């Protein structure tokens, strides 16, 4: 019985080994020479004025989740458009239901003010 699962176990062990050993080796062998240029503000252009662990406004997370939801719509539309002619009316109706549900959700979020940024 174990003989059947031996290749799977070996694969898992190699994956865990690479996943754990590579970052550890990178951390141990990387140069650690901080200087004022490396520690300065990078992209934002101004120095940090507060703790980096300060909580964000909930609306930020809501907008991010909404982006992911409506981005997945595109991920479903492209393969559907490729095989549109072979699906026939079943594919048309199912995609109509899918887009209808997304539209209802979008209207609901719009009415609730989830897209308003004050």
XYZ file of C-alpha atoms in Angstrom, residues 1-115:
115
model
C 0.000 0.000 0.000
C 2.788 2.440 0.890
C 4.496 1.579 -2.382
C 1.655 3.192 -4.337
C 1.980 6.500 -2.478
C 5.790 6.625 -2.324
C 6.187 8.865 -5.425
C 3.604 11.287 -4.017
C 5.370 11.415 -0.659
C 8.726 11.992 -2.341
C 7.216 14.806 -4.415
C 5.761 16.434 -1.297
C 9.059 16.149 0.576
C 10.999 17.720 -2.313
C 8.436 20.525 -2.577
C 8.609 21.229 1.145
C 12.391 21.089 1.051
C 12.704 23.584 -1.778
C 9.965 25.773 -0.287
C 11.685 25.953 3.093
C 15.383 25.694 2.275
C 15.527 28.279 -0.549
C 14.248 31.238 1.535
C 16.452 30.249 4.480
C 19.568 30.082 2.290
C 18.621 33.421 0.691
C 18.261 35.034 4.112
C 21.549 33.626 5.394
C 23.607 34.487 2.308
C 22.127 37.901 1.504
C 24.210 40.975 2.319
C 22.961 43.010 5.247
C 24.411 46.494 4.854
C 21.741 49.075 5.584
C 22.492 52.663 4.642
C 20.434 55.864 4.655
C 19.588 55.492 0.950
C 18.108 52.025 1.459
C 16.173 53.100 4.526
C 14.696 56.243 2.917
C 11.162 56.578 1.583
C 10.922 54.575 -1.636
C 7.814 55.098 -3.758
C 5.540 57.286 -1.702
C 7.987 60.194 -1.554
C 7.545 61.097 2.111
C 8.783 59.607 5.339
C 6.541 57.354 7.355
C 4.563 59.345 9.887
C 2.760 56.514 11.628
C 3.047 52.846 12.445
C 2.910 50.589 9.379
C 0.497 48.297 11.219
C -2.174 50.959 11.571
C -5.590 49.633 10.518
C -6.951 50.612 7.126
C -10.417 51.894 6.536
C -12.857 49.069 5.847
C -13.822 50.701 2.556
C -10.342 49.966 1.212
C -10.892 46.235 1.686
C -14.399 46.481 0.259
C -13.152 48.143 -2.920
C -10.406 45.508 -3.216
C -12.923 42.664 -2.875
C -15.236 44.305 -5.405
C -12.327 44.593 -7.827
C -11.539 40.892 -7.448
C -15.180 39.921 -7.981
C -15.589 41.979 -11.140
C -12.143 40.985 -12.366
C -13.207 37.340 -12.208
C -16.077 38.249 -14.477
C -13.535 38.950 -17.204
C -11.761 35.681 -16.479
C -15.032 33.851 -17.170
C -16.008 35.920 -20.204
C -12.894 35.239 -22.290
C -13.144 31.407 -22.374
C -16.900 31.679 -22.885
C -16.402 33.969 -25.876
C -13.901 31.548 -27.400
C -16.369 28.622 -27.379
C -19.520 30.692 -27.808
C -20.668 29.059 -31.074
C -20.328 25.506 -29.744
C -22.297 26.168 -26.550
C -25.474 27.248 -28.282
C -28.450 28.562 -26.336
C -27.432 26.807 -23.113
C -24.201 28.795 -22.998
C -26.013 32.010 -23.849
C -28.611 31.547 -21.110
C -26.086 30.488 -18.467
C -23.836 33.468 -19.219
C -26.887 35.735 -19.168
C -27.762 34.453 -15.694
C -24.164 34.944 -14.570
C -23.981 38.506 -15.881
C -27.444 39.241 -14.500
C -26.374 38.179 -11.009
C -23.251 40.317 -11.258
C -25.306 43.276 -12.425
C -27.765 42.870 -9.540
C -24.839 42.699 -7.105
C -23.255 45.777 -8.656
C -26.500 47.766 -8.412
C -26.960 46.642 -4.801
C -23.443 47.797 -3.882
C -23.972 51.074 -5.709
C -27.244 51.756 -3.876
C -25.668 50.883 -0.508
C -22.883 53.411 -1.160
C -20.054 50.871 -1.183
C -18.428 52.634 -4.123
